Tab-separated table of C-alpha atoms in Angstrom:
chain	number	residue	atom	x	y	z
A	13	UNK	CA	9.826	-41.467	11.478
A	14	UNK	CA	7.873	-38.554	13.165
A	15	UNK	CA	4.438	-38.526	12.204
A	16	UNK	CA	4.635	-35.560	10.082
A	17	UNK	CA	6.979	-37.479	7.941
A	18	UNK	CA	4.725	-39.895	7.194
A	19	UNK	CA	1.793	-38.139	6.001
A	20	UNK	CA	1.989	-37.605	2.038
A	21	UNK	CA	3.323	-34.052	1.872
A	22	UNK	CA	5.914	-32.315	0.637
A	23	UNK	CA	8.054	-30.252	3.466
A	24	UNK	CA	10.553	-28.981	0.998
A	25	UNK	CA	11.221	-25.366	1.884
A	26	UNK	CA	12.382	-22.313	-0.565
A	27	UNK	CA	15.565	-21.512	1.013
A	28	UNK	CA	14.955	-17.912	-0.888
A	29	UNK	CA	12.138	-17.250	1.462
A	30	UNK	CA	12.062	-17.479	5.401
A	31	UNK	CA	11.549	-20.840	6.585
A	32	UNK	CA	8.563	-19.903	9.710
A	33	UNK	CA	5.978	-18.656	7.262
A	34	UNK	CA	6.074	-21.718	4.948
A	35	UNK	CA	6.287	-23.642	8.086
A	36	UNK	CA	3.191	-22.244	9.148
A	37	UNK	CA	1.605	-22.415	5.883
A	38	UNK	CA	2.565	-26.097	5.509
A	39	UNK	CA	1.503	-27.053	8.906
A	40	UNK	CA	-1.968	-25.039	8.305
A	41	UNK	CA	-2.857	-26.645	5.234
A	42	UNK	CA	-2.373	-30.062	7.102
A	43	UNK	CA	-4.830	-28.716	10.169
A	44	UNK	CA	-7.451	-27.254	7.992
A	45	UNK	CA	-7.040	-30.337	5.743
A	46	UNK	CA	-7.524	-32.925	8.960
A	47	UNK	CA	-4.111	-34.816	8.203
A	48	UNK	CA	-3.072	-33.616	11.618
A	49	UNK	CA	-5.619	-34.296	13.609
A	50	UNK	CA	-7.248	-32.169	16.335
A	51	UNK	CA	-5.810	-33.000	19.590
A	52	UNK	CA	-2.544	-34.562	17.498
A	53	UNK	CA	0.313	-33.463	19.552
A	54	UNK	CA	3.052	-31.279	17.605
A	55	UNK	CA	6.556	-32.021	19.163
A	56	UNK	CA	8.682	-29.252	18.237
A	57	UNK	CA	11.661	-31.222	18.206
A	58	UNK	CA	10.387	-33.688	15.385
A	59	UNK	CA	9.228	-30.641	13.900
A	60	UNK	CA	11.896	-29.681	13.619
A	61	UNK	CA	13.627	-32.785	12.653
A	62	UNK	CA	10.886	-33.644	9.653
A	63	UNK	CA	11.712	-29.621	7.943
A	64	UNK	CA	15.074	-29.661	8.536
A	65	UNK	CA	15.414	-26.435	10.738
A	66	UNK	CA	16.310	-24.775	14.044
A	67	UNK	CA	13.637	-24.982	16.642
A	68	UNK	CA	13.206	-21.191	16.555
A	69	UNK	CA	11.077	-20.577	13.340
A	70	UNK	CA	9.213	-24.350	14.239
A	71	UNK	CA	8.197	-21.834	17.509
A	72	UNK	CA	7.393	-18.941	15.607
A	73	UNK	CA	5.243	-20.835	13.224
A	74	UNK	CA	3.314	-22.425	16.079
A	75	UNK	CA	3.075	-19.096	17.295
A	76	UNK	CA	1.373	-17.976	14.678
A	77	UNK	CA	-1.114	-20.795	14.622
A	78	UNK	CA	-2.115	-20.518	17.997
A	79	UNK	CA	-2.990	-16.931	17.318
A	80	UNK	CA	-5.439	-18.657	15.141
A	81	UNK	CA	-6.776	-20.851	17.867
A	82	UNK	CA	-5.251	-23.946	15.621
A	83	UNK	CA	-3.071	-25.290	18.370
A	84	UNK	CA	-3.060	-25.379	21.778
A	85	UNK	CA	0.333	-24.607	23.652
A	86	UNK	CA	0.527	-25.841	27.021
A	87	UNK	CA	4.475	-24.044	27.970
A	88	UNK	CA	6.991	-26.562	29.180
A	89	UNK	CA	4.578	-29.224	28.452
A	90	UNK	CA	2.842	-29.936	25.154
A	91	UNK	CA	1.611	-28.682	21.865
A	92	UNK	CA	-0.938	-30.107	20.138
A	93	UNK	CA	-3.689	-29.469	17.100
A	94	UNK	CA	-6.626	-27.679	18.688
A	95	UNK	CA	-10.287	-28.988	18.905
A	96	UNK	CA	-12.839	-27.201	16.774
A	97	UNK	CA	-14.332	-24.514	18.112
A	98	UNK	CA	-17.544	-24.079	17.630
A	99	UNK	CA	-18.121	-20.586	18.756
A	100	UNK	CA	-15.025	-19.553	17.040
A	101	UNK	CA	-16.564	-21.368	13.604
A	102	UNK	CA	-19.982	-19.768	14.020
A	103	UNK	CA	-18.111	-16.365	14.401
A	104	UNK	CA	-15.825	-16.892	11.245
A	105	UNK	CA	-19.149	-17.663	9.333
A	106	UNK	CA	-20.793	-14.760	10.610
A	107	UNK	CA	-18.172	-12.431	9.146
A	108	UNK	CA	-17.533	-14.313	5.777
A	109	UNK	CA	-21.458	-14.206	5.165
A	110	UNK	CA	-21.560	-10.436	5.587
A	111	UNK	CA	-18.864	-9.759	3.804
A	112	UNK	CA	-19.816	-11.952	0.596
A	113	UNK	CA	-23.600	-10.718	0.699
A	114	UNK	CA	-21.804	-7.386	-0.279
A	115	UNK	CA	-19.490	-9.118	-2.836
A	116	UNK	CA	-22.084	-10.512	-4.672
A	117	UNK	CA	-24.742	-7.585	-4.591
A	118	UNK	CA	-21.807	-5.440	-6.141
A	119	UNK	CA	-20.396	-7.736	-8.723
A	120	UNK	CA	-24.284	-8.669	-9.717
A	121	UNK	CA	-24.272	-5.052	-10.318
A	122	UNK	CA	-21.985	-4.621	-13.147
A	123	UNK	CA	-21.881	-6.811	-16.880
A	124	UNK	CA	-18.676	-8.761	-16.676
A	125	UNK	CA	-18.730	-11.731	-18.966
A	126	UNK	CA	-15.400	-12.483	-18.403
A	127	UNK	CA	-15.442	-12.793	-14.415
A	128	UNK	CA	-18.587	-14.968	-15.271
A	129	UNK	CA	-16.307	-17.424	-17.280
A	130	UNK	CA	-13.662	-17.615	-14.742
A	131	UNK	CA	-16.231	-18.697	-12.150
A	132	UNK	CA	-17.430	-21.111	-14.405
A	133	UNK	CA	-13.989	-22.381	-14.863
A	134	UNK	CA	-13.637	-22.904	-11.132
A	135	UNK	CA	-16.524	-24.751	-10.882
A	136	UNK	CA	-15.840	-27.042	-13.804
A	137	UNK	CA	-12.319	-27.720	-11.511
A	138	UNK	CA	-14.727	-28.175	-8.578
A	139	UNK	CA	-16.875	-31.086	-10.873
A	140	UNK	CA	-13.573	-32.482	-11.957
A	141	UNK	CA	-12.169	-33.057	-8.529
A	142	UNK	CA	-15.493	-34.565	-6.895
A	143	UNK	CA	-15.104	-37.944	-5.207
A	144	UNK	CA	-13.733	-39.467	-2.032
A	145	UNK	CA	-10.289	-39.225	-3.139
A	146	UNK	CA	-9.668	-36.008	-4.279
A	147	UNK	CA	-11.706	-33.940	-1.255
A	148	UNK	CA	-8.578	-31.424	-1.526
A	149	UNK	CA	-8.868	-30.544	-5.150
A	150	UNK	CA	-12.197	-30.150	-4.789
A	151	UNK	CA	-12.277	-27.355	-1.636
A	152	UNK	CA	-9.112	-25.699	-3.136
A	153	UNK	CA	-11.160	-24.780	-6.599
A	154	UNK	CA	-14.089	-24.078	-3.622
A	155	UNK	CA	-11.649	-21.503	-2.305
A	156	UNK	CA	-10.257	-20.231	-5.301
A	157	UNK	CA	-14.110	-19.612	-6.410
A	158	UNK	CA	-14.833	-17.327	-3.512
A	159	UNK	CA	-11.337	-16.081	-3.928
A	160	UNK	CA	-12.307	-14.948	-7.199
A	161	UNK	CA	-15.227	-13.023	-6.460
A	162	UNK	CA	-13.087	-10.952	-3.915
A	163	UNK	CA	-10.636	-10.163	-6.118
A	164	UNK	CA	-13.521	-8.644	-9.260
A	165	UNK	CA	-15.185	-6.796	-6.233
A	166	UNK	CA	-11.735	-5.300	-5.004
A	167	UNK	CA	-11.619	-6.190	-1.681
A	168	UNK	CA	-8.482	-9.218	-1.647
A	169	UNK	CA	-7.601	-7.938	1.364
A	170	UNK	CA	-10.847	-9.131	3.033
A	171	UNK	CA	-10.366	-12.615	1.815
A	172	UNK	CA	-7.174	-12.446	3.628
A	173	UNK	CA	-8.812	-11.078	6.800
A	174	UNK	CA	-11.059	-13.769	6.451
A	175	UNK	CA	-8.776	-16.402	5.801
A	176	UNK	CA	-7.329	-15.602	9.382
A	177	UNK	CA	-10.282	-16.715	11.352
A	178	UNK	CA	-11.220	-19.547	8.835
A	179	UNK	CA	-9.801	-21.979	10.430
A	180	UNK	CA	-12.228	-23.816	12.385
A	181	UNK	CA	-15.383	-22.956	9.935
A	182	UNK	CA	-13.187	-24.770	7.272
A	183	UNK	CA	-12.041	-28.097	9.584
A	184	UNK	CA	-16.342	-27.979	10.153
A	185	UNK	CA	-16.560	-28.186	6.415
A	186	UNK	CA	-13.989	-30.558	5.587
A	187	UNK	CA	-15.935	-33.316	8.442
A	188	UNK	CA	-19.141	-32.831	6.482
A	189	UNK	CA	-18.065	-32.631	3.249
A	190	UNK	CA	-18.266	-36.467	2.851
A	191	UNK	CA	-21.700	-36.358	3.319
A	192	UNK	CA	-23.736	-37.686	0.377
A	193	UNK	CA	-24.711	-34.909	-1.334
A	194	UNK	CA	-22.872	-32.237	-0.266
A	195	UNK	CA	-20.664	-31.876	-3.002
A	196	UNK	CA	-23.886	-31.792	-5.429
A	197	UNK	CA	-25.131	-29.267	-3.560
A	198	UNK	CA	-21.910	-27.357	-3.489
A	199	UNK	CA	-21.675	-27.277	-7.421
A	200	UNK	CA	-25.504	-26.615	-7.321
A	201	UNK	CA	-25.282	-23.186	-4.860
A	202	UNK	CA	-21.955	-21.981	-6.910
A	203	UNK	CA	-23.841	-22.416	-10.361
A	204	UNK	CA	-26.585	-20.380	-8.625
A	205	UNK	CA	-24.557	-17.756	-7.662
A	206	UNK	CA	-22.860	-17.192	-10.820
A	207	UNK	CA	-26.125	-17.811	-12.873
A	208	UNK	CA	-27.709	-14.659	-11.272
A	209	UNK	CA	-24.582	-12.698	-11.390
A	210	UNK	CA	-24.553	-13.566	-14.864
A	211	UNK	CA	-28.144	-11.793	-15.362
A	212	UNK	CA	-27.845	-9.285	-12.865
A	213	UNK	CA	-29.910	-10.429	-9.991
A	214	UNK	CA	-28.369	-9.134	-6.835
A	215	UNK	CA	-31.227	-10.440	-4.709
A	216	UNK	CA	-31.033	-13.699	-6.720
A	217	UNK	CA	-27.479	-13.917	-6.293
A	218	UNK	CA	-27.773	-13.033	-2.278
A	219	UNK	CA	-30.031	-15.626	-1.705
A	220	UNK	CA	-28.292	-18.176	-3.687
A	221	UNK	CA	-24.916	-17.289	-1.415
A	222	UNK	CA	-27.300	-17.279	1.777
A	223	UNK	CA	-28.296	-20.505	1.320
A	224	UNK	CA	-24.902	-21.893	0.086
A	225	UNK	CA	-22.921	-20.638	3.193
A	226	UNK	CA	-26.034	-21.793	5.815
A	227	UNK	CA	-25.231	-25.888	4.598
A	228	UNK	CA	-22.483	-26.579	7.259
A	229	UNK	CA	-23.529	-24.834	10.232
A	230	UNK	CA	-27.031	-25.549	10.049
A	231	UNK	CA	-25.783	-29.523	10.531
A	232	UNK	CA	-23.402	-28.292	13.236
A	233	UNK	CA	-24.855	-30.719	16.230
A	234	UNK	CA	-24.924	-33.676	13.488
A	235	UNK	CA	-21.236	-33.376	12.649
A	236	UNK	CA	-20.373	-32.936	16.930
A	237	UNK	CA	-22.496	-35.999	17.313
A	238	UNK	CA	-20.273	-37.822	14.567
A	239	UNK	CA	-16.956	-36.626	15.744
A	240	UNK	CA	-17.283	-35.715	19.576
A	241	UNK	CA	-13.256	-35.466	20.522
A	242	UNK	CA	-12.583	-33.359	17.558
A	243	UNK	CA	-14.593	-30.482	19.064
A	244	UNK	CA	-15.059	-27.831	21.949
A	245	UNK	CA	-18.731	-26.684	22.338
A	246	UNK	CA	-18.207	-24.595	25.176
């Protein structure tokens, strides 16, 4: 058994859509996730095996994944899960920041309760999936939070763009999500955020966002201390 087919995933394609793009989406949500590992190596013939598929759209999906610095292909050698990059996670927060400091000044500007009570909602998923074993409800009702917002300020396709480069921010996150705390804090900076969109406080709600999206990166040389092979400083 490869070791793809041992991790506790589904790799059941829809054989009404094209198999590479759920192969990369599968394969993704494993990186970002940490159930592949970085510096795992990625054999396209197990691959390959473990989907039940050609080689060919196992190649294009790992294609597609090294465009997003995710894995490392070394030709007619290896493939393998990428380390963290720093400089490409400090980059990917840079741009998410900007962008959301807009979303939030905009949607503080208008009187929407009910884009206040679907925020809420996500939270109260986020407070229902906090503890050690359910890390991955908890950051996919994080996601669809900030999802959200994109969506009431009309700019999905940004989250998108975003979602592109997220890669090794979101690995960073995952590591230090563990931490005691951080998952408090998490629900605290969220309720923040929506509290002073609730009222209409753009500078509230900026500096609420500010401070929420600062939490990983500012423990950046903590979480390389902790996990030294998973990353690439340089």
């Amino acid at each position: 058994m490869s070791t793809l087919q041992a991790l506790p995933v589904d790799l059941r394609l829809d054989r009404s859509r094209h198999a590479a793009p759920q192969v990369f989406e599968k394969l993704r949500d494993l990186i970002v996730s940490l159930d592949l590992k970085p510096g795992e190596p990625l054999a396209r013939g197990e691959l390959a095996e473990a989907f039940g598929l050609s080689q060919t759209p196992i190649r294009d999906a790992l294609s597609q994944l090294r465009d997003e610095g995710l894995v490392d292909i070394y030709p007619q050698h290896t493939t393998a899960v990428s380390r963290i990059d720093i400089a490409a996670a400090r980059q990917a927060h840079f741009l998410r920041r900007s962008l959301e400091l807009e979303i939030v000044r905009v949607l503080a500007g208008r009187h929407d309760p009910a884009l206040v009570e679907r925020l809420r909602a996500h939270i109260d998923r986020q407070r229902a999936n906090r503890g050690a074993d359910r890390y991955q409800g908890f950051l996919d009702a994080d996601r669809a939070f900030h999802r959200e917002m994109h969506e009431a300020a009309g700019v999905a396709g940004l989250w998108e763009l975003e979602q592109r480069y997220s890669g090794h921010v979101d690995r960073l996150r995952r590591l230090h999500l563990p931490e005691a705390g951080k998952a408090d804090r998490i629900l605290r900076d969220h309720q923040r955020i929506v509290d002073a969109i609730a009222r209409q406080d753009a500078a509230g709600a900026q500096e609420a966002l500010r401070e929420h999206l600062s939490g990983t990166l500012s423990q950046v040389d903590e979480i390389c201390e902790c996990y030294p092979d998973y990353v690439r400083k340089g």
